[in-house]
mmCIF file of C-alpha atoms in Angstrom:
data_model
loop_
_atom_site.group_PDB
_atom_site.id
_atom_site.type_symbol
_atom_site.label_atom_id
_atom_site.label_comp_id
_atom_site.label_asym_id
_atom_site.label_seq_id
_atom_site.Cartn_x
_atom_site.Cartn_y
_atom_site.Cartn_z
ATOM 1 C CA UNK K 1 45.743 -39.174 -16.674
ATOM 2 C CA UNK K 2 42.314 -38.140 -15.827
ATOM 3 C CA UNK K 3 41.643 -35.467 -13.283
ATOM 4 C CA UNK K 4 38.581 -37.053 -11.221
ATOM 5 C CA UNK K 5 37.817 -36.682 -7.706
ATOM 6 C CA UNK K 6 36.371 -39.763 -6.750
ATOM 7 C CA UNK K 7 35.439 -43.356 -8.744
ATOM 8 C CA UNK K 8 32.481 -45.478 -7.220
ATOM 9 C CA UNK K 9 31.597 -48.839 -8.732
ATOM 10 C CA UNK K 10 28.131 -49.810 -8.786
ATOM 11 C CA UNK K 11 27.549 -53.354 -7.785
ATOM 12 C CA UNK K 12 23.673 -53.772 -8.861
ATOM 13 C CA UNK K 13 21.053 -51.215 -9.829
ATOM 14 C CA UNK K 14 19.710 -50.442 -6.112
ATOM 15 C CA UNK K 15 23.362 -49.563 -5.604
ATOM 16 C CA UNK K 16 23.833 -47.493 -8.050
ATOM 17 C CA UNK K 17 20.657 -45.113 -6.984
ATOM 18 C CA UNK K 18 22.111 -45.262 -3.635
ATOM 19 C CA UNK K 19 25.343 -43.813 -4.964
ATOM 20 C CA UNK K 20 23.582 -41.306 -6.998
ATOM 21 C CA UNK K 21 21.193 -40.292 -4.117
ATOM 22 C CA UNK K 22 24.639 -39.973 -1.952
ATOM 23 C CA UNK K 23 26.678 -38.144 -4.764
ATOM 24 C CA UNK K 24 24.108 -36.206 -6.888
ATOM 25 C CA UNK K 25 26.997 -33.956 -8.244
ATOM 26 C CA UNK K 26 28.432 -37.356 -9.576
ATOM 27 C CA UNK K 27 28.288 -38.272 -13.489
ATOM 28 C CA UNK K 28 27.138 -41.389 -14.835
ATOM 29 C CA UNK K 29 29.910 -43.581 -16.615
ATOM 30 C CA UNK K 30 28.798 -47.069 -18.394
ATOM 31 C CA UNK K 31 31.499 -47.574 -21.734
ATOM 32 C CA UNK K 32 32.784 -44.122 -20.904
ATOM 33 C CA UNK K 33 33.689 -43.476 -24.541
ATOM 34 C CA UNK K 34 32.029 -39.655 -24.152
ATOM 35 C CA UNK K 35 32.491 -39.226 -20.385
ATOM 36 C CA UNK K 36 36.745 -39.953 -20.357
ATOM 37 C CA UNK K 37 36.923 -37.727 -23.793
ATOM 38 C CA UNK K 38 35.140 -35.108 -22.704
ATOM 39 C CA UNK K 39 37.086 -35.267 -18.792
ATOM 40 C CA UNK K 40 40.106 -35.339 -20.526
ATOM 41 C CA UNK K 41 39.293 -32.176 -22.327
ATOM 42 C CA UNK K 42 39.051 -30.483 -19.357
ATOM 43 C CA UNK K 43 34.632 -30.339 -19.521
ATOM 44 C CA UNK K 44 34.480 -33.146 -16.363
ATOM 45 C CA UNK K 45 37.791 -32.047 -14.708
ATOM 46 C CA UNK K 46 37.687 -33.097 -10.816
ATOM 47 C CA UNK K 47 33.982 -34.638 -11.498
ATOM 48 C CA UNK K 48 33.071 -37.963 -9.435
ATOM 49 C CA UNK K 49 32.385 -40.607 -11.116
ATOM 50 C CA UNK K 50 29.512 -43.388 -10.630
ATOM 51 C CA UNK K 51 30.701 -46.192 -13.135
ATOM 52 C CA UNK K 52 27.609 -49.158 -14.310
ATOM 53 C CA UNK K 53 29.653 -51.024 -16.085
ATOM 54 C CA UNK K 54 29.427 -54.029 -13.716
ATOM 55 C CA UNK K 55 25.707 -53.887 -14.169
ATOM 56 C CA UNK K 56 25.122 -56.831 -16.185
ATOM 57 C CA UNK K 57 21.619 -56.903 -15.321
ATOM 58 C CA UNK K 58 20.601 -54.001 -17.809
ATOM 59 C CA UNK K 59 22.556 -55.255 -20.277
ATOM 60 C CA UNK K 60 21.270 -57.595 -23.653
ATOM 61 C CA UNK K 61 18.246 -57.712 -25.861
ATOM 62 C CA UNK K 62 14.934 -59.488 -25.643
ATOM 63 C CA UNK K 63 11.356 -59.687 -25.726
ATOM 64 C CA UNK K 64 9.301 -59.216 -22.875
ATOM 65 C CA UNK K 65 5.855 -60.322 -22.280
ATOM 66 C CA UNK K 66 4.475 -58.256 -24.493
ATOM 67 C CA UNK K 67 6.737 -59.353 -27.079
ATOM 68 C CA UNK K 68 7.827 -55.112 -26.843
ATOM 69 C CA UNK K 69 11.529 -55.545 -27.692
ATOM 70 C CA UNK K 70 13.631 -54.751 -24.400
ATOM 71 C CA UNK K 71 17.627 -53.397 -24.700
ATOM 72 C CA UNK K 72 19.011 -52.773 -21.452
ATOM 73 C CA UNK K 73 20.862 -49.607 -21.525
ATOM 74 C CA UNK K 74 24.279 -51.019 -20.957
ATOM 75 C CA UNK K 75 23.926 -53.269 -24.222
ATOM 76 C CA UNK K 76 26.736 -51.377 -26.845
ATOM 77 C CA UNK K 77 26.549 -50.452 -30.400
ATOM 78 C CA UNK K 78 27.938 -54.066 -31.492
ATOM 79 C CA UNK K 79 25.553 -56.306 -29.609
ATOM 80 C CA UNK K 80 23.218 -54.503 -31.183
ATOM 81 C CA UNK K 81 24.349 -54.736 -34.623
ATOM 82 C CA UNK K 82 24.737 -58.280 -34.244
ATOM 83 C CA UNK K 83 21.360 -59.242 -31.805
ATOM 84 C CA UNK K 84 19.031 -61.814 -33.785
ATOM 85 C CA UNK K 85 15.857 -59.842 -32.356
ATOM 86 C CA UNK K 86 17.172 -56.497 -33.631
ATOM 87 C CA UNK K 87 18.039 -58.273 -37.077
ATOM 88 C CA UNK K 88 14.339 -60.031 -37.386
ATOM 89 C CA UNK K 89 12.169 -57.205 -36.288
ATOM 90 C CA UNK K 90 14.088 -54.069 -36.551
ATOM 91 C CA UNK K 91 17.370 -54.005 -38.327
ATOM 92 C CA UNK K 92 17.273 -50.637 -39.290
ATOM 93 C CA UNK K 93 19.004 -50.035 -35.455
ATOM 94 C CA UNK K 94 21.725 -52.309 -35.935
ATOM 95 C CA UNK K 95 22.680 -50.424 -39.334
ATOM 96 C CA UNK K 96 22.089 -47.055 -37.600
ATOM 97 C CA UNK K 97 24.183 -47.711 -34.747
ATOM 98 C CA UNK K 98 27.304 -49.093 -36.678
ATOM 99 C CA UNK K 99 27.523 -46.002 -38.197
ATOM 100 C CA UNK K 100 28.943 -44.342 -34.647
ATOM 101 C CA UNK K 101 32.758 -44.107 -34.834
ATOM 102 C CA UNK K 102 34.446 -46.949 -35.064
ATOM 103 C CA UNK K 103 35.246 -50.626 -33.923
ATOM 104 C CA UNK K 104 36.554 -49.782 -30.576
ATOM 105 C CA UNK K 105 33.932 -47.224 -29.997
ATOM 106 C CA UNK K 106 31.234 -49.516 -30.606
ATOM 107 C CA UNK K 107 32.463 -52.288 -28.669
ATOM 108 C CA UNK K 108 32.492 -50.355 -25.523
ATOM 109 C CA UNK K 109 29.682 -47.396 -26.205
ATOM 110 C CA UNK K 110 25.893 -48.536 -24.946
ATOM 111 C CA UNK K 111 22.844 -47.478 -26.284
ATOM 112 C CA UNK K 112 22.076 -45.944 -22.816
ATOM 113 C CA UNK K 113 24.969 -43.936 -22.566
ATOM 114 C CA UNK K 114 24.095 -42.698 -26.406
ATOM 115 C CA UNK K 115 20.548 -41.447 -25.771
ATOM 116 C CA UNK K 116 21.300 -39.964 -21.804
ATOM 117 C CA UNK K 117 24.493 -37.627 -23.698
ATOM 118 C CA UNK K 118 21.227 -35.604 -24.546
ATOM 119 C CA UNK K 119 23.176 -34.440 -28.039
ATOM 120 C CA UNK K 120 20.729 -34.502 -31.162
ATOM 121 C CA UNK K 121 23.360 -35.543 -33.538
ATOM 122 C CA UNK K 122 23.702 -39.495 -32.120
ATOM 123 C CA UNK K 123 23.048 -41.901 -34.248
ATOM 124 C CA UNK K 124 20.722 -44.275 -32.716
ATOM 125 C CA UNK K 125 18.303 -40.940 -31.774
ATOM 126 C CA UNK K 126 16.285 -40.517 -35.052
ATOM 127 C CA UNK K 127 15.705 -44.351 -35.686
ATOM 128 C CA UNK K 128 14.538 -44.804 -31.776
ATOM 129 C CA UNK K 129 12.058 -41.604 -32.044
ATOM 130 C CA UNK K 130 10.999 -43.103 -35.509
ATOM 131 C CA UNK K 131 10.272 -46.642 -34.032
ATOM 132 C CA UNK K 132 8.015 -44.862 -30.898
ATOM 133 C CA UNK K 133 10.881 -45.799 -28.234
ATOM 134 C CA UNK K 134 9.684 -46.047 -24.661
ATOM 135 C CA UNK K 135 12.480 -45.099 -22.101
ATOM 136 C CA UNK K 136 12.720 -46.802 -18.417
ATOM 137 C CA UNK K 137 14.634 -45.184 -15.923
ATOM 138 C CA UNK K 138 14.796 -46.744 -12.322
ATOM 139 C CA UNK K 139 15.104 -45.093 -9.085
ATOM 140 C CA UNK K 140 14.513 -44.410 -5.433
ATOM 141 C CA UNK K 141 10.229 -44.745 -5.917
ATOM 142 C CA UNK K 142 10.601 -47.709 -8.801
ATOM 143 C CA UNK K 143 10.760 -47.469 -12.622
ATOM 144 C CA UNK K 144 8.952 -44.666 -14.573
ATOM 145 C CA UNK K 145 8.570 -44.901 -18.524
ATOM 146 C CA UNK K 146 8.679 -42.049 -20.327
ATOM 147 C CA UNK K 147 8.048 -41.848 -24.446
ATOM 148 C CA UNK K 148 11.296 -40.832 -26.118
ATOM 149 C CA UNK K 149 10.012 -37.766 -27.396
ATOM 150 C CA UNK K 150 9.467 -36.821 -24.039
ATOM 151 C CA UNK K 151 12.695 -37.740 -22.598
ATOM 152 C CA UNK K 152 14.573 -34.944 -24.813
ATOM 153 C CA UNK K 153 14.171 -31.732 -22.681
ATOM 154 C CA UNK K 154 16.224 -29.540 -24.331
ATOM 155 C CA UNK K 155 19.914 -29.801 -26.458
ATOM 156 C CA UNK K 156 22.477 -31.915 -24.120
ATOM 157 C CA UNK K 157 19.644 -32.294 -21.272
ATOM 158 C CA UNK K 158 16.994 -35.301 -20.882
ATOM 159 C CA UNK K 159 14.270 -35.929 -17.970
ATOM 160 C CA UNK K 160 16.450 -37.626 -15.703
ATOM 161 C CA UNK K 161 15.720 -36.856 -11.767
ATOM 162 C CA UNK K 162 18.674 -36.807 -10.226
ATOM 163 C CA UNK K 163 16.670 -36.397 -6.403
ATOM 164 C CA UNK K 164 15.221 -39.777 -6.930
ATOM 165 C CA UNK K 165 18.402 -41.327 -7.815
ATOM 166 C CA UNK K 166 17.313 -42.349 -11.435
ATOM 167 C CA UNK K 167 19.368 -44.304 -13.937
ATOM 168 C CA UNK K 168 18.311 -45.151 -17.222
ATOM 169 C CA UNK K 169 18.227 -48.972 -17.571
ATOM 170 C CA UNK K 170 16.097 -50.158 -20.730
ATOM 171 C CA UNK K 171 14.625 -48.969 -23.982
ATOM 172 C CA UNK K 172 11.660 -50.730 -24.967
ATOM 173 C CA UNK K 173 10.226 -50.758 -28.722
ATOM 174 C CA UNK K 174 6.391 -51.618 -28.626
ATOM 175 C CA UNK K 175 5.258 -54.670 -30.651
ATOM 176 C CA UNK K 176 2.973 -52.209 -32.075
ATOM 177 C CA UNK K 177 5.747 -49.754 -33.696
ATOM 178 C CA UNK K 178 7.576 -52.692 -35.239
ATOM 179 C CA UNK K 179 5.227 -55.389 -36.353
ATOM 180 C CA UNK K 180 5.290 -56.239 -40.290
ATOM 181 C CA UNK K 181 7.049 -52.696 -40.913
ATOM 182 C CA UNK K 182 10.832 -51.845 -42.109
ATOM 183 C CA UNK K 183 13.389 -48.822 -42.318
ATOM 184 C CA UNK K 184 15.562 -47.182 -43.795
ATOM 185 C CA UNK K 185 18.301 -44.874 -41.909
ATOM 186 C CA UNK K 186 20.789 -42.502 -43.561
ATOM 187 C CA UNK K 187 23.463 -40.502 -42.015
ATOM 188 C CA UNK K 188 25.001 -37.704 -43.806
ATOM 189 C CA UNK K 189 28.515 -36.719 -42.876
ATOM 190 C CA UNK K 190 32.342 -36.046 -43.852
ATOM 191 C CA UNK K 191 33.721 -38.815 -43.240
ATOM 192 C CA UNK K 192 30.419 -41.263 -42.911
ATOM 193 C CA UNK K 193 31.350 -43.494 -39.073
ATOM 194 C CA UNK K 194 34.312 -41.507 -38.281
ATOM 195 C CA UNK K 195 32.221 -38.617 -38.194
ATOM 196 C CA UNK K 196 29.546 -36.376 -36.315
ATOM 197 C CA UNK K 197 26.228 -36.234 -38.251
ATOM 198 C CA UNK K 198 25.592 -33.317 -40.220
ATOM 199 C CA UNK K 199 21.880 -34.793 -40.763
ATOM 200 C CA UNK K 200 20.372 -38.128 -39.924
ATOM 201 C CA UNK K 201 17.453 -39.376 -41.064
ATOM 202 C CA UNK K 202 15.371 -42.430 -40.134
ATOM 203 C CA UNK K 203 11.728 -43.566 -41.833
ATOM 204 C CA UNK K 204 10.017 -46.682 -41.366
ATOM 205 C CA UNK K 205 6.742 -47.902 -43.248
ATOM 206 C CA UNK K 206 3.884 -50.250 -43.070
ATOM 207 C CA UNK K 207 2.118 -51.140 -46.314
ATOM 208 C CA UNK K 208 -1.230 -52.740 -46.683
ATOM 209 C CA UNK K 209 -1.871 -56.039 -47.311
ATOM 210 C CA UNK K 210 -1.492 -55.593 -51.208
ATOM 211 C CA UNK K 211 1.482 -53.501 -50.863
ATOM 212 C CA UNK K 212 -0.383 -50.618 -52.958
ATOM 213 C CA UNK K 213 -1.010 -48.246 -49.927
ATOM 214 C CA UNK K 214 0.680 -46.598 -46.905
ATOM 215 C CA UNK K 215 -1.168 -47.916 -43.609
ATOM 216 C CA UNK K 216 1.379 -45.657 -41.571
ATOM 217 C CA UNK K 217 4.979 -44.298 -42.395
ATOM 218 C CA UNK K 218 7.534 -42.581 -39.148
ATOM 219 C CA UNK K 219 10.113 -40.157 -39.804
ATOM 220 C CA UNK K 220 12.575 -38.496 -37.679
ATOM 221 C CA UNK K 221 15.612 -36.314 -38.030
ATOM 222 C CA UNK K 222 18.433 -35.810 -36.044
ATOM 223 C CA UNK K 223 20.258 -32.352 -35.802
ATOM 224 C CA UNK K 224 17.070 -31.056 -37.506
ATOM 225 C CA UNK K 225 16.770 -28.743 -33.864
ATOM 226 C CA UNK K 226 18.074 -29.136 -30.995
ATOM 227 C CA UNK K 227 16.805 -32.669 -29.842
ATOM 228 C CA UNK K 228 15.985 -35.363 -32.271
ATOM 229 C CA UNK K 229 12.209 -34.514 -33.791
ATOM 230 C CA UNK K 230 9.865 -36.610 -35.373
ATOM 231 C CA UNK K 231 7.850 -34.735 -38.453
ATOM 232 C CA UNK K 232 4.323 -35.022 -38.215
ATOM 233 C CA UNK K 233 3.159 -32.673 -41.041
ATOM 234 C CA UNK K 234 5.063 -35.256 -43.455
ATOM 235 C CA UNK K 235 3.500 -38.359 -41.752
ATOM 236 C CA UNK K 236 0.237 -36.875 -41.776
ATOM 237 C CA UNK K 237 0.769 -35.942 -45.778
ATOM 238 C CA UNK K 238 1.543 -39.447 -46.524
ATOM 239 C CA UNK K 239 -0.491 -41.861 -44.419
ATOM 240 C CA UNK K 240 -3.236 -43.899 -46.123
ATOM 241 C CA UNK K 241 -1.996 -42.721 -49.407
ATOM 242 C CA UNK K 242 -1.218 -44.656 -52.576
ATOM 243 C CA UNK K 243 2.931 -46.111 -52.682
ATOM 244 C CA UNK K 244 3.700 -43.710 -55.833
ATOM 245 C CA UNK K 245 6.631 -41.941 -56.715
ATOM 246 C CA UNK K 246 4.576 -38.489 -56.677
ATOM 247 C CA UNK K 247 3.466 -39.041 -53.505
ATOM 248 C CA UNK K 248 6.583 -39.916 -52.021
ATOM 249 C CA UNK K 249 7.965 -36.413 -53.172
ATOM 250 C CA UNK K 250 5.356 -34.647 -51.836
ATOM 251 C CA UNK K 251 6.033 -36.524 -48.548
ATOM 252 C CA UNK K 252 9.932 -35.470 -48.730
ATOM 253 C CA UNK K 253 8.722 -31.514 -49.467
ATOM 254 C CA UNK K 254 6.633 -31.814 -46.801
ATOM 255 C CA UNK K 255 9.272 -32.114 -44.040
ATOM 256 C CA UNK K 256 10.114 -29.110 -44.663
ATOM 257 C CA UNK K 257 7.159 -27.398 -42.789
ATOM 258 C CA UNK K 258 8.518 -28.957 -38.965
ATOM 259 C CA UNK K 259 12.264 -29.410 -38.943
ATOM 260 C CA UNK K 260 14.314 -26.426 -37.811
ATOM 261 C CA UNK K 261 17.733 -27.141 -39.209
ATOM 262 C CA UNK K 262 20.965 -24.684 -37.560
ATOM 263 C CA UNK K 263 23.734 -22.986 -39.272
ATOM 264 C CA UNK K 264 26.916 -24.536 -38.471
ATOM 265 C CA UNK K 265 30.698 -24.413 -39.403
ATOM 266 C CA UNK K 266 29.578 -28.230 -40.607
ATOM 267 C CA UNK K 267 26.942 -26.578 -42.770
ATOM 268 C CA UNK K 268 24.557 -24.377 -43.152
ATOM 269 C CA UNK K 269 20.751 -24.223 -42.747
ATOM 270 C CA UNK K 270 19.846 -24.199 -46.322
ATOM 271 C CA UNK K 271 21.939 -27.182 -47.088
ATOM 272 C CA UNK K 272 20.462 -29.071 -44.335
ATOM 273 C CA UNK K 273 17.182 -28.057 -45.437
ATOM 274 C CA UNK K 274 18.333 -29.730 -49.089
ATOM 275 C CA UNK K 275 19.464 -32.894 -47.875
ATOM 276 C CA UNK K 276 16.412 -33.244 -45.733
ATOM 277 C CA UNK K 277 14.434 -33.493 -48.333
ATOM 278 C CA UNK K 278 16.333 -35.774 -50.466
ATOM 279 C CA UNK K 279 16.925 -37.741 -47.733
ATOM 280 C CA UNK K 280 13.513 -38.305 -46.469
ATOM 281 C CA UNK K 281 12.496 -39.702 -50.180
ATOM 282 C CA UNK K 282 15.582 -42.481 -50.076
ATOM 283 C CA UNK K 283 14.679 -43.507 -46.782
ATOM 284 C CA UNK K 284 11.145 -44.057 -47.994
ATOM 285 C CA UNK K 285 11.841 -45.699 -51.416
ATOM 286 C CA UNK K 286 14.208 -48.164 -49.133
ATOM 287 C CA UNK K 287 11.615 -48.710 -46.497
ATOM 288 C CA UNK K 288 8.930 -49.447 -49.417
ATOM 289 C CA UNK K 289 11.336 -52.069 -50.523
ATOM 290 C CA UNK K 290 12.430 -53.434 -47.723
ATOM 291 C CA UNK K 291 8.385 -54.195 -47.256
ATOM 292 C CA UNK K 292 7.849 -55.826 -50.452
ATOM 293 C CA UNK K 293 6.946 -52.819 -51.937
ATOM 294 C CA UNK K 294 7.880 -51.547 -55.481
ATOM 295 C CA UNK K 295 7.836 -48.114 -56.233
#
């Protein structure tokens, strides 16, 4: 059994800031799949819960008028994985996010529910602060957007007010981020889905016309530091230069000079420093391929 103190269901999204604004003390709960764990380990004991799940208002995937690619927050790992506008424009997102736990897990875990946890070690984190992810969260005085990299406060905590009743309900990728450019995603761990992240990586590129230079290239870690990070010394190092080999590497050295990798029982700083690297080439040579590139 789970030892909570109260359960209120949400019946649209003006509800569910009125239940938040009435029980600020109150957690969240869409899938649940880190909420019950973590209550039945004792972390949430005697919480109150507001549950979202009947929200299906901020749930599915499309594009808005800007043709900006909108996923309401309640949309889980598999609808994702399987959306036709994530598999034209972005796939990279549906790879990432199959790559948290397994089946189960993804059928009932949201995207929403993934980013709010705060933790820099989720899977869908690097590839949305790669792809320039704008968050909306809704409340008492109307929808605010914030940039991703902004939403991240610190590890386990993200710019959510709580006094206005906010509740995340979309992330938006800007046509800009994701037109005529492709990723690449890697997640290094134990046991691969069924694991925690030692170190993710995400890159995405755009190549000119003739497929012979970089016109911009993204890359973001996650458990790099304690939010997901973005490099910008390594983006800066390889934008506008020639798609070669050599320059690639120097690209991978280069993250070097941002991330801020932790010691860990799952491993230590100079191993994460090691795989960085090597990781931020593959993720490259992919993306370079995946653009019509050759390299």
């Amino acid at each position: 059994m789970y030892d909570m103190k109260a359960l209120y269901e949400a019946a649209s999204v003006e509800n569910a800031i009125e239940l938040r604004l009435a029980h600020p003390q109150a957690q969240i709960i869409a899938g649940g799949t880190d909420v019950l764990v973590q209550m039945r380990e004792g972390k949430r004991a005697g919480k109150e819960l507001i549950s979202i799940q009947a929200l299906d208002e901020i749930r599915g995937i499309c594009l808005d008028e800007n043709e900006a690619i909108r996923i309401g927050s309640l949309t889980t790992f598999s609808h994702i994985t399987r959306d036709p506008i994530i598999q034209k424009y972005i796939n990279v997102l549906g790879e990432a996010v199959d790559m948290v736990g397994g089946p189960q897990i993804r059928n009932a875990g949201t995207i929403g529910g993934n980013t709010c946890n705060g933790v820099t070690s989720a899977d869908s984190a690097s590839t949305l602060h790669a792809w320039e992810a704008i968050i909306e969260l809704t409340g008492k005085n109307g929808r605010r957007y914030l940039p991703i990299k902004d939403f991240y406060i610190k590890a386990g905590t993200v710019d959510i007010n709580v006094a206005d009743g906010e509740i995340q309900t979309a992330i938006i990728i800007p046509k800009e981020s994701y037109d005529r450019t492709a990723g690449f995603y890697i997640k290094y761990a134990m046991r691969n889905a069924m694991d925690i992240a030692t170190t993710g990586c995400s890159v995405n590129c755009r190549l000119s016309a003739d497929k012979k230079t970089f016109e911009r290239v993204r890359i973001a870690y996650g458990v790099a530091g304690p939010v997901p990070m973005r490099v910008p010394s390594a983006e800066a190092a390889i934008n506008g230069k020639a798609v070669t080999m050599e320059n690639i590497e120097a690209f991978s050295r280069t993250v070097l000079e941002d991330i801020h990798p932790r010691d860990s029982w799952r491993a230590s700083k100079a191993f994460r420093q090691h795989i960085a690297v090597e990781m931020a080439k593959r993720c490259l040579i992919e993306s370079v391929k995946r653009c019509g590139g050759d390299v």
